[in-house]
CSV table of C-alpha atoms and ligand atoms in Angstrom, one decimal:
chain,number,residue,atom,x,y,z
A,1,MET,CA,84.8,75.5,121.6
A,2,ASN,CA,84.5,77.4,118.3
A,3,TYR,CA,86.0,80.9,118.7
A,4,LYS,CA,86.2,81.7,115.0
A,5,ASN,CA,82.8,83.0,114.0
A,6,PRO,CA,79.8,84.4,115.8
A,7,ASP,CA,76.4,82.7,116.1
A,8,GLU,CA,73.6,83.5,113.6
A,9,ASN,CA,72.7,86.7,115.6
A,10,GLY,CA,76.3,87.9,115.5
A,11,TYR,CA,77.3,87.0,119.1
A,12,TYR,CA,80.7,85.8,120.3
A,13,GLY,CA,79.6,84.6,123.7
A,14,GLU,CA,77.9,87.6,125.3
A,15,PHE,CA,79.5,90.1,122.9
A,16,GLY,CA,78.4,91.3,119.5
A,17,GLY,CA,74.9,91.6,118.0
A,18,ALA,CA,73.4,94.4,116.0
A,19,PHE,CA,72.2,97.4,118.1
A,20,ILE,CA,71.0,99.8,115.4
A,21,PRO,CA,68.4,102.5,114.9
A,22,GLU,CA,65.3,101.2,113.1
A,23,MET,CA,66.3,103.3,110.0
A,24,LEU,CA,69.3,101.1,109.4
A,25,TYR,CA,67.4,97.8,109.6
A,26,LEU,CA,67.1,97.5,105.8
A,27,ASN,CA,70.8,98.1,105.1
A,28,ILE,CA,72.0,95.7,107.8
A,29,GLU,CA,69.4,93.0,107.0
A,30,GLU,CA,70.5,93.1,103.3
A,31,LEU,CA,74.1,92.6,104.4
A,32,GLN,CA,73.3,89.9,106.9
A,33,LYS,CA,71.3,87.9,104.3
A,34,ASN,CA,73.9,88.2,101.6
A,35,TYR,CA,77.4,88.5,102.8
A,36,LEU,CA,78.3,84.8,103.3
A,37,HIS,CA,77.0,83.4,100.1
A,38,ILE,CA,78.5,86.2,98.1
A,39,ILE,CA,82.0,86.2,99.6
A,40,GLU,CA,82.2,82.4,99.6
A,41,SER,CA,81.1,82.1,95.9
A,42,GLU,CA,83.7,80.9,93.5
A,43,ASP,CA,83.2,83.9,91.3
A,44,PHE,CA,83.9,86.4,94.1
A,45,GLN,CA,86.9,84.5,95.4
A,46,LYS,CA,88.4,84.3,92.0
A,47,GLU,CA,88.3,88.1,91.6
A,48,TYR,CA,89.3,88.8,95.2
A,49,GLN,CA,92.3,86.4,95.3
A,50,ASP,CA,93.5,87.6,92.0
A,51,LEU,CA,93.6,91.2,93.3
A,52,LEU,CA,95.2,90.2,96.5
A,53,LYS,CA,98.0,88.5,94.6
A,54,ASN,CA,98.6,90.9,91.7
A,55,TYR,CA,97.4,94.2,93.0
A,56,VAL,CA,98.1,94.1,96.8
A,57,GLY,CA,101.2,92.0,96.4
A,58,ARG,CA,100.2,88.9,98.5
A,59,SER,CA,101.3,86.6,99.9
A,60,THR,CA,103.3,88.9,102.2
A,61,PRO,CA,106.6,87.4,103.5
A,62,LEU,CA,106.9,85.5,106.8
A,63,TYR,CA,110.3,86.7,107.8
A,64,LEU,CA,112.6,85.0,110.3
A,65,ALA,CA,114.0,88.0,112.2
A,66,LYS,CA,117.4,86.6,113.2
A,67,ASN,CA,118.8,89.6,115.0
A,68,LEU,CA,115.7,90.2,116.9
A,69,SER,CA,115.5,86.5,117.8
A,70,LYS,CA,119.1,86.6,119.1
A,71,LYS,CA,118.4,89.7,121.2
A,72,TYR,CA,115.4,87.9,122.9
A,73,ASN,CA,116.9,84.4,122.8
A,74,THR,CA,113.9,82.9,121.1
A,75,THR,CA,112.6,82.4,117.5
A,76,ILE,CA,110.7,85.3,116.0
A,77,TYR,CA,109.0,85.5,112.7
A,78,LEU,CA,107.4,88.7,111.4
A,79,LYS,CA,104.3,88.6,109.2
A,80,ARG,CA,105.1,91.5,106.8
A,81,GLU,CA,101.7,93.1,106.3
A,82,ASP,CA,103.7,96.4,106.0
A,83,LEU,CA,104.7,95.3,102.5
A,84,ASN,CA,101.1,95.4,101.2
A,85,HIS,CA,100.0,98.0,98.7
A,86,THR,CA,99.1,101.2,100.7
A,87,GLY,CA,101.4,100.0,103.6
A,88,ALA,CA,99.2,98.0,106.0
A,89,HIS,CA,96.7,95.2,106.4
A,90,LYS,CA,93.7,97.5,105.9
A,91,ILE,CA,93.6,97.0,102.1
A,92,ASN,CA,92.7,93.3,102.6
A,93,ASN,CA,89.3,94.4,104.1
A,94,ALA,CA,88.7,97.5,101.9
A,95,LEU,CA,89.1,95.6,98.7
A,96,GLY,CA,86.9,92.8,99.9
A,97,GLN,CA,84.1,95.1,101.0
A,98,VAL,CA,84.1,97.2,97.9
A,99,LEU,CA,84.0,94.0,95.7
A,100,LEU,CA,81.0,92.9,97.9
A,101,ALA,CA,79.3,96.3,97.5
A,102,LYS,CA,79.6,96.0,93.7
A,103,ARG,CA,77.9,92.6,93.8
A,104,LEU,CA,75.1,94.1,95.9
A,105,GLY,CA,74.6,96.6,93.2
A,106,LYS,CA,75.9,99.6,95.1
A,107,THR,CA,77.5,102.6,93.3
A,108,ARG,CA,78.5,104.7,96.3
A,109,ILE,CA,80.9,103.9,99.1
A,110,ILE,CA,81.2,105.7,102.4
A,111,ALA,CA,83.8,105.1,105.1
A,112,GLU,CA,85.0,106.7,108.4
A,113,THR,CA,88.7,107.2,109.2
A,114,GLY,CA,90.7,108.4,112.1
A,115,ALA,CA,94.3,108.6,111.1
A,116,GLY,CA,93.4,108.3,107.5
A,117,GLN,CA,94.8,104.8,106.8
A,118,HIS,CA,91.4,103.2,106.3
A,119,GLY,CA,90.3,106.1,104.3
A,120,VAL,CA,93.3,105.8,102.0
A,121,ALA,CA,92.7,102.0,101.6
A,122,THR,CA,89.0,102.5,100.8
A,123,ALA,CA,89.7,105.4,98.4
A,124,THR,CA,92.3,103.1,96.7
A,125,ALA,CA,89.8,100.3,96.3
A,126,CYS,CA,87.2,102.7,94.9
A,127,ALA,CA,89.6,104.2,92.4
A,128,LEU,CA,90.5,100.7,91.2
A,129,LEU,CA,86.9,99.4,91.0
A,130,GLY,CA,85.2,102.6,89.8
A,131,LEU,CA,82.9,103.6,92.7
A,132,GLU,CA,82.2,107.0,94.2
A,133,CYS,CA,83.9,107.4,97.6
A,134,ILE,CA,83.1,109.7,100.5
A,135,VAL,CA,85.2,109.5,103.6
A,136,TYR,CA,84.1,111.0,106.9
A,137,MET,CA,86.9,112.3,109.1
A,138,GLY,CA,86.9,114.4,112.3
A,139,GLU,CA,87.8,118.0,111.7
A,140,ILE,CA,90.7,117.8,114.1
A,141,ASP,CA,92.0,114.6,112.4
A,142,ILE,CA,91.8,116.4,109.0
A,143,GLN,CA,94.3,119.0,110.3
A,144,ARG,CA,96.5,116.4,112.0
A,145,GLN,CA,96.7,114.0,109.1
A,146,ALA,CA,97.2,116.2,106.1
A,147,PRO,CA,99.3,113.8,104.0
A,148,ASN,CA,96.6,111.1,104.1
A,149,VAL,CA,93.9,113.7,103.3
A,150,ALA,CA,95.9,114.6,100.2
A,151,ARG,CA,96.2,111.0,99.2
A,152,MET,CA,92.5,110.4,99.5
A,153,LYS,CA,91.7,113.5,97.4
A,154,MET,CA,94.3,112.5,94.7
A,155,LEU,CA,92.6,109.1,94.6
A,156,GLY,CA,89.3,110.8,93.8
A,157,ALA,CA,87.5,110.6,97.2
A,158,SER,CA,85.6,113.4,98.8
A,159,VAL,CA,86.8,114.0,102.4
A,160,VAL,CA,83.9,115.4,104.6
A,161,ALA,CA,84.7,116.9,108.0
A,162,ALA,CA,82.8,115.7,111.1
A,163,THR,CA,82.4,118.9,113.1
A,164,SER,CA,80.4,117.7,116.1
A,165,GLY,CA,81.6,116.4,119.5
A,166,SER,CA,85.3,115.9,119.9
A,167,LYS,CA,85.7,116.2,116.1
A,168,THR,CA,87.6,112.9,115.9
A,169,LEU,CA,86.9,109.2,114.9
A,170,LYS,CA,83.8,108.5,116.8
A,171,ASP,CA,82.1,111.6,115.4
A,172,ALA,CA,83.2,110.5,111.9
A,173,VAL,CA,81.5,107.2,112.5
A,174,ASN,CA,78.3,109.0,113.5
A,175,GLU,CA,78.3,111.1,110.4
A,176,ALA,CA,78.9,108.0,108.2
A,177,LEU,CA,76.0,106.2,109.8
A,178,ARG,CA,73.7,109.2,109.2
A,179,ASP,CA,74.8,109.2,105.5
A,180,TRP,CA,74.0,105.5,105.3
A,181,ILE,CA,70.5,106.0,106.7
A,182,ASN,CA,69.9,108.6,104.0
A,183,HIS,CA,71.2,106.5,101.1
A,184,PRO,CA,70.2,102.9,101.9
A,185,ILE,CA,69.8,101.8,98.3
A,186,THR,CA,72.9,103.1,96.6
A,187,THR,CA,75.4,103.0,99.3
A,188,HIS,CA,77.6,100.6,101.2
A,189,TYR,CA,79.4,101.6,104.4
A,190,VAL,CA,82.9,100.1,104.5
A,191,ILE,CA,83.7,99.8,108.2
A,192,GLY,CA,87.5,99.7,108.9
A,193,SER,CA,87.8,97.2,111.7
A,194,VAL,CA,86.2,94.2,113.4
A,195,VAL,CA,83.6,96.5,115.1
A,196,GLY,CA,80.1,97.7,114.3
A,197,PRO,CA,76.8,95.8,114.1
A,198,HIS,CA,76.7,92.2,112.9
A,199,PRO,CA,77.7,91.1,110.2
A,200,PHE,CA,80.7,93.6,110.1
A,201,PRO,CA,82.9,92.0,112.8
A,202,ASP,CA,82.6,88.6,111.0
A,203,LEU,CA,82.8,90.1,107.5
A,204,VAL,CA,86.0,92.0,108.3
A,205,THR,CA,87.5,89.0,110.2
A,206,ARG,CA,87.0,86.8,107.2
A,207,PHE,CA,88.7,89.2,104.9
A,208,GLN,CA,91.7,89.6,107.2
A,209,SER,CA,91.9,85.9,107.9
A,210,ILE,CA,94.2,85.6,104.8
A,211,ILE,CA,96.9,86.6,107.3
A,212,SER,CA,96.8,83.5,109.4
A,213,LYS,CA,96.0,81.3,106.4
A,214,GLU,CA,99.3,82.4,104.9
A,215,ILE,CA,101.2,82.1,108.2
A,216,LYS,CA,100.1,78.4,108.4
A,217,GLU,CA,101.2,77.7,104.8
A,218,GLN,CA,104.5,79.6,105.2
A,219,LEU,CA,105.4,78.0,108.5
A,220,ASN,CA,104.8,74.6,107.1
A,221,GLU,CA,107.1,75.4,104.2
A,222,GLN,CA,109.8,76.9,106.4
A,223,ILE,CA,109.8,74.6,109.4
A,224,GLY,CA,107.6,71.7,108.5
A,225,LYS,CA,104.8,72.5,110.9
A,226,GLU,CA,101.8,74.8,110.6
A,227,ASN,CA,101.4,76.0,114.2
A,228,PRO,CA,103.7,78.4,116.1
A,229,ASP,CA,103.7,78.5,119.9
A,230,TYR,CA,102.6,82.1,120.0
A,231,VAL,CA,100.9,84.6,117.7
A,232,ILE,CA,101.1,88.3,118.7
A,233,ALA,CA,99.3,91.3,117.3
A,234,CYS,CA,98.3,94.8,118.3
A,235,VAL,CA,94.6,95.7,118.8
A,236,GLY,CA,92.9,98.9,118.0
A,237,GLY,CA,89.5,97.8,116.9
A,238,GLY,CA,91.1,94.5,116.3
A,239,SER,CA,91.2,93.7,112.6
A,240,ASN,CA,94.9,92.8,112.0
A,241,ALA,CA,94.7,90.8,115.3
A,242,ALA,CA,91.5,88.9,114.3
A,243,GLY,CA,93.2,88.1,110.9
A,244,THR,CA,96.3,86.9,112.7
A,245,PHE,CA,94.5,84.8,115.3
A,246,TYR,CA,91.6,83.4,113.1
A,247,HIS,CA,93.1,80.1,111.9
A,248,PHE,CA,94.7,79.5,115.3
A,249,VAL,CA,92.0,80.3,117.9
A,250,ASN,CA,90.6,76.7,117.8
A,251,GLU,CA,94.1,75.2,118.0
A,252,LYS,CA,94.7,74.7,121.7
A,253,ASN,CA,98.4,74.6,121.6
A,254,VAL,CA,98.8,78.0,120.0
A,255,ASN,CA,99.0,80.8,122.6
A,256,ILE,CA,97.4,84.0,121.6
A,257,ILE,CA,98.6,87.4,122.7
A,258,ALA,CA,97.0,90.8,122.1
A,259,ALA,CA,98.7,94.2,122.7
A,260,GLU,CA,96.6,97.2,123.5
A,261,ALA,CA,97.6,100.8,123.7
A,262,GLY,CA,98.3,101.7,127.3
A,263,GLY,CA,99.0,105.4,126.3
A,264,LEU,CA,100.6,107.1,129.3
A,265,GLY,CA,99.6,104.2,131.5
A,266,ILE,CA,96.4,102.4,132.6
A,267,GLU,CA,96.1,104.6,135.7
A,268,SER,CA,96.9,107.9,134.0
A,269,GLY,CA,93.5,108.7,132.5
A,270,GLN,CA,95.3,108.9,129.1
A,271,SER,CA,95.0,105.4,127.8
A,272,ALA,CA,93.2,103.2,125.2
A,273,ALA,CA,93.6,99.8,127.0
A,274,THR,CA,90.0,98.8,126.6
A,275,THR,CA,90.2,95.3,128.1
A,276,PHE,CA,91.7,96.7,131.3
A,277,LEU,CA,89.5,99.8,131.5
A,278,GLY,CA,86.3,99.0,129.7
A,279,THR,CA,83.0,97.7,130.9
A,280,LEU,CA,80.1,96.0,129.1
A,281,GLY,CA,78.4,98.5,126.9
A,282,VAL,CA,77.2,99.2,123.3
A,283,LEU,CA,79.4,101.2,121.0
A,284,HIS,CA,78.9,101.7,117.2
A,285,GLY,CA,76.2,99.0,117.0
A,286,SER,CA,77.6,96.1,119.0
A,287,LYS,CA,77.8,95.0,122.6
A,288,SER,CA,81.4,94.8,123.8
A,289,LEU,CA,83.8,96.3,126.3
A,290,VAL,CA,83.7,100.1,126.2
A,291,MET,CA,85.7,102.8,128.0
A,292,GLN,CA,82.9,104.7,129.6
A,293,THR,CA,81.9,106.6,132.7
A,294,LYS,CA,79.4,105.1,135.2
A,295,ASP,CA,76.5,106.8,133.3
A,296,GLY,CA,77.7,105.5,129.9
A,297,GLN,CA,79.5,108.5,128.5
A,298,VAL,CA,82.3,107.3,126.2
A,299,ILE,CA,85.7,108.3,127.7
A,300,GLU,CA,88.1,109.9,125.2
A,301,PRO,CA,91.0,107.5,124.6
A,302,HIS,CA,94.7,108.3,124.2
A,303,SER,CA,97.5,106.6,122.4
A,304,ILE,CA,100.6,107.8,120.6
A,305,SER,CA,99.5,105.8,117.6
A,306,ALA,CA,96.3,107.0,115.9
A,307,GLY,CA,95.3,103.5,114.8
A,308,LEU,CA,95.0,102.2,118.3
A,309,ASP,CA,93.3,105.3,119.7
A,310,TYR,CA,89.8,103.7,120.0
A,311,PRO,CA,87.6,103.5,123.2
A,312,GLY,CA,86.2,100.1,122.3
A,313,ILE,CA,87.3,96.7,121.0
A,314,GLY,CA,85.8,94.2,118.6
A,315,PRO,CA,83.4,91.6,120.2
A,316,PHE,CA,85.6,88.7,118.9
A,317,HIS,CA,88.4,90.0,121.2
A,318,ALA,CA,86.2,90.8,124.1
A,319,HIS,CA,85.1,87.2,124.0
A,320,LEU,CA,88.7,85.9,123.7
A,321,CYS,CA,89.6,88.0,126.7
A,322,LYS,CA,86.6,87.0,128.9
A,323,GLU,CA,87.3,83.3,128.1
A,324,LYS,CA,91.0,83.8,128.8
A,325,ARG,CA,91.7,82.3,125.4
A,326,ALA,CA,94.0,85.3,124.7
A,327,GLU,CA,96.4,87.0,127.0
A,328,PHE,CA,96.2,90.9,126.9
A,329,PHE,CA,99.1,93.3,127.5
A,330,SER,CA,98.9,97.0,127.8
A,331,ILE,CA,101.9,98.7,126.1
A,332,ASN,CA,102.6,102.3,126.9
A,333,ASP,CA,103.6,105.0,124.4
A,334,ASP,CA,107.3,105.0,125.5
A,335,GLU,CA,107.5,101.2,125.3
A,336,ALA,CA,106.1,101.2,121.8
A,337,LEU,CA,108.6,103.9,120.7
A,338,GLN,CA,111.5,102.0,122.1
A,339,SER,CA,110.5,98.8,120.3
A,340,ALA,CA,110.1,100.7,117.0
A,341,PHE,CA,113.6,102.1,117.3
A,342,GLU,CA,114.9,98.6,118.2
A,343,LEU,CA,113.4,96.8,115.3
A,344,THR,CA,114.7,99.5,112.9
A,345,ARG,CA,118.2,99.2,114.2
A,346,LEU,CA,118.3,95.4,114.4
A,347,GLU,CA,116.4,94.5,111.3
A,348,GLY,CA,116.3,97.6,109.0
A,349,ILE,CA,112.5,97.7,109.2
A,350,ILE,CA,110.7,100.8,110.3
A,351,PRO,CA,107.4,99.6,111.7
A,352,ALA,CA,104.1,101.5,112.2
A,353,LEU,CA,103.7,102.7,115.7
A,354,GLU,CA,100.7,100.4,116.1
A,355,SER,CA,102.7,97.4,115.1
A,356,ALA,CA,105.5,98.5,117.6
A,357,HIS,CA,103.0,97.8,120.4
A,358,ALA,CA,103.0,94.1,119.4
A,359,LEU,CA,106.8,94.0,119.3
A,360,ALA,CA,106.9,95.5,122.8
A,361,VAL,CA,105.4,92.3,124.2
A,362,LEU,CA,108.9,90.8,123.8
A,363,ASP,CA,110.0,92.9,126.7
A,364,LYS,CA,107.0,91.9,128.9
A,365,LYS,CA,107.2,88.1,128.6
A,366,LYS,CA,109.9,85.5,128.7
A,367,PHE,CA,110.0,83.1,125.8
A,368,ASN,CA,112.1,79.9,125.5
A,369,PRO,CA,114.8,79.6,122.8
A,370,HIS,CA,113.0,76.9,120.9
A,371,GLU,CA,109.6,78.5,120.9
A,372,ILE,CA,108.2,79.8,117.6
A,373,ILE,CA,106.7,83.3,117.9
A,374,VAL,CA,104.9,85.0,115.0
A,375,ILE,CA,104.3,88.7,115.3
A,376,CYS,CA,102.0,90.6,112.9
A,377,LEU,CA,103.8,93.6,111.6
A,378,SER,CA,100.6,95.3,110.6
A,379,GLY,CA,102.0,98.3,108.8
A,380,ARG,CA,105.0,100.5,107.8
A,381,GLY,CA,106.3,103.5,109.7
A,382,ASP,CA,106.4,106.1,107.0
A,383,LYS,CA,103.3,107.8,108.3
A,384,ASP,CA,104.9,108.0,111.8
A,385,MET,CA,108.1,109.7,110.9
A,386,GLU,CA,107.2,113.0,112.5
A,387,THR,CA,106.6,111.3,115.8
A,388,TYR,CA,109.7,109.2,115.5
A,389,LEU,CA,111.9,112.2,114.7
A,390,LYS,CA,110.5,114.1,117.7
A,391,ASN,CA,111.6,111.2,119.9
A,392,LEU,CA,114.9,110.2,118.3
B,401,LIG,C1,94.6,100.9,111.6
B,401,LIG,C2,95.8,100.2,112.0
B,401,LIG,C3,95.9,99.3,113.1
B,401,LIG,C4,94.7,99.2,114.1
B,401,LIG,O1,93.5,98.6,113.5
B,401,LIG,P1,93.1,97.1,113.8
B,401,LIG,O2,91.7,97.1,113.3
B,401,LIG,O3,93.1,96.9,115.3
B,401,LIG,O4,94.0,96.2,113.1
B,401,LIG,C5,97.0,98.6,113.4
B,401,LIG,N1,98.1,98.7,112.7
B,401,LIG,C6,98.2,99.6,111.6
B,401,LIG,C7,99.4,99.7,110.8
B,401,LIG,C8,97.0,100.3,111.2
B,401,LIG,O5,97.1,101.1,110.2
C-alpha cells in the first residue's frame, strides 16, 4: 500500500478531496494543475534547496540524546527542527510555497495564523523574496501573541484582525479564504499545515518531507542503516509529523507514532485530540476527522500549546489512523509540561510546548534498549517562556 501521496483527486483513502465554494475553483484548479511540475522542476529545486541550506540552515542535526536515552533505557535521536531559521519546521513550507507563488506569477501572499508562528515564517519568506504579505489572525490571538505580531510587522507584513466568531484561528482561515476569492489572479494563499483542499495537504507534505529525507541520510551516516524502529512527532494539523513520517510510511518495519494534544483530558471537554474525539466531516476544504457536535458545529478545541489547538487533522493522518498504520497517543497539558522540563534539564534544550507532546510518548510506551527512536523536535521553546515560568 502506498501511504505517501493522495490519488489524483486528493484522497488518502476516504479522506481529503477539495470541498470549496465555486468562487475558489479557479484558484484551486490553477494550483492542482501546476504544483507538481513546478516544484519537481530542476530550476525550482535548485533555488529551494539552496535557500534551505544557506538561509534556513539545513540540514538540521540528528542528535543522539544520551541522557534522555539513559533515563528511558533506549536509544533516542532528536531531529532538531528547532534549529531552523525562525525556530521551527514551518519555514520549510512557507519558503516553498512563496517560491511556488512567484513562479505562478503571483505578487501578493496571504496567510492565516493562530499563535503567529506560521505568520512569522510566511512574513519572513515574503521579506526575503519581495512579495506583499497579509496575515489574518483572530482578534483574541493578536492580543495573546503580541511578540509574534511585532515580528510580522517588522518583517513588513500587514496583520489583519479576524473579528467574527470566536476570533481565533478558524475565523482567520475564513477571512483568508474570503480574501483569496476576491483576489484570484494576484494572490496565493500559503496554508500553514497539511490541511485545506487538495492539493494543499500533498503540497505541504512534500515541502516538509525534507525532514525524513535527512533522517534517513543521517541515520545511515551515524549507525549504518536508514530506518529507525520508531518515528514520533506531534500533530496539530500535522505538517511536522507528515514530514517526519513521509519517507517511512511505506517501510513496514518502521513504527509510526503521532502525539495529539489531550488538553485537560479526552473526557474533559477541553481537548484537541481529534483522532479520539473527531468524526467524519468537512473542515477548511477537505474531508477528515473533525471535532464537531452531532449537527456539525465545530467544537472549540483546547491545548496548552497554541500550535496544537486545532479541531481537525490533515487527511494524511486521518488515513494513517483509520488504517492503523500509525499509533496515536493523547498527551495532556501537564504531561507535555513535565516532558519539556525534563528535556531542558537532561539535555540543555528548551523545546516548544508542541514538541514536548511528542517527547511525552516516552512515558506512555515501553521501548527496548536496542531500539532506535527518532523524535521530531519541531520547534524551540522561546515563545513558550511565559507558560513555562508560570508552571516552574
Ligand atoms: C505550528 C507548530 C506545530 C503544529 O503544526 P503541525 O502542522 O502539526 O506541525 C508543532 N510544533 C511547532 C513548534 C509549531 O510551531
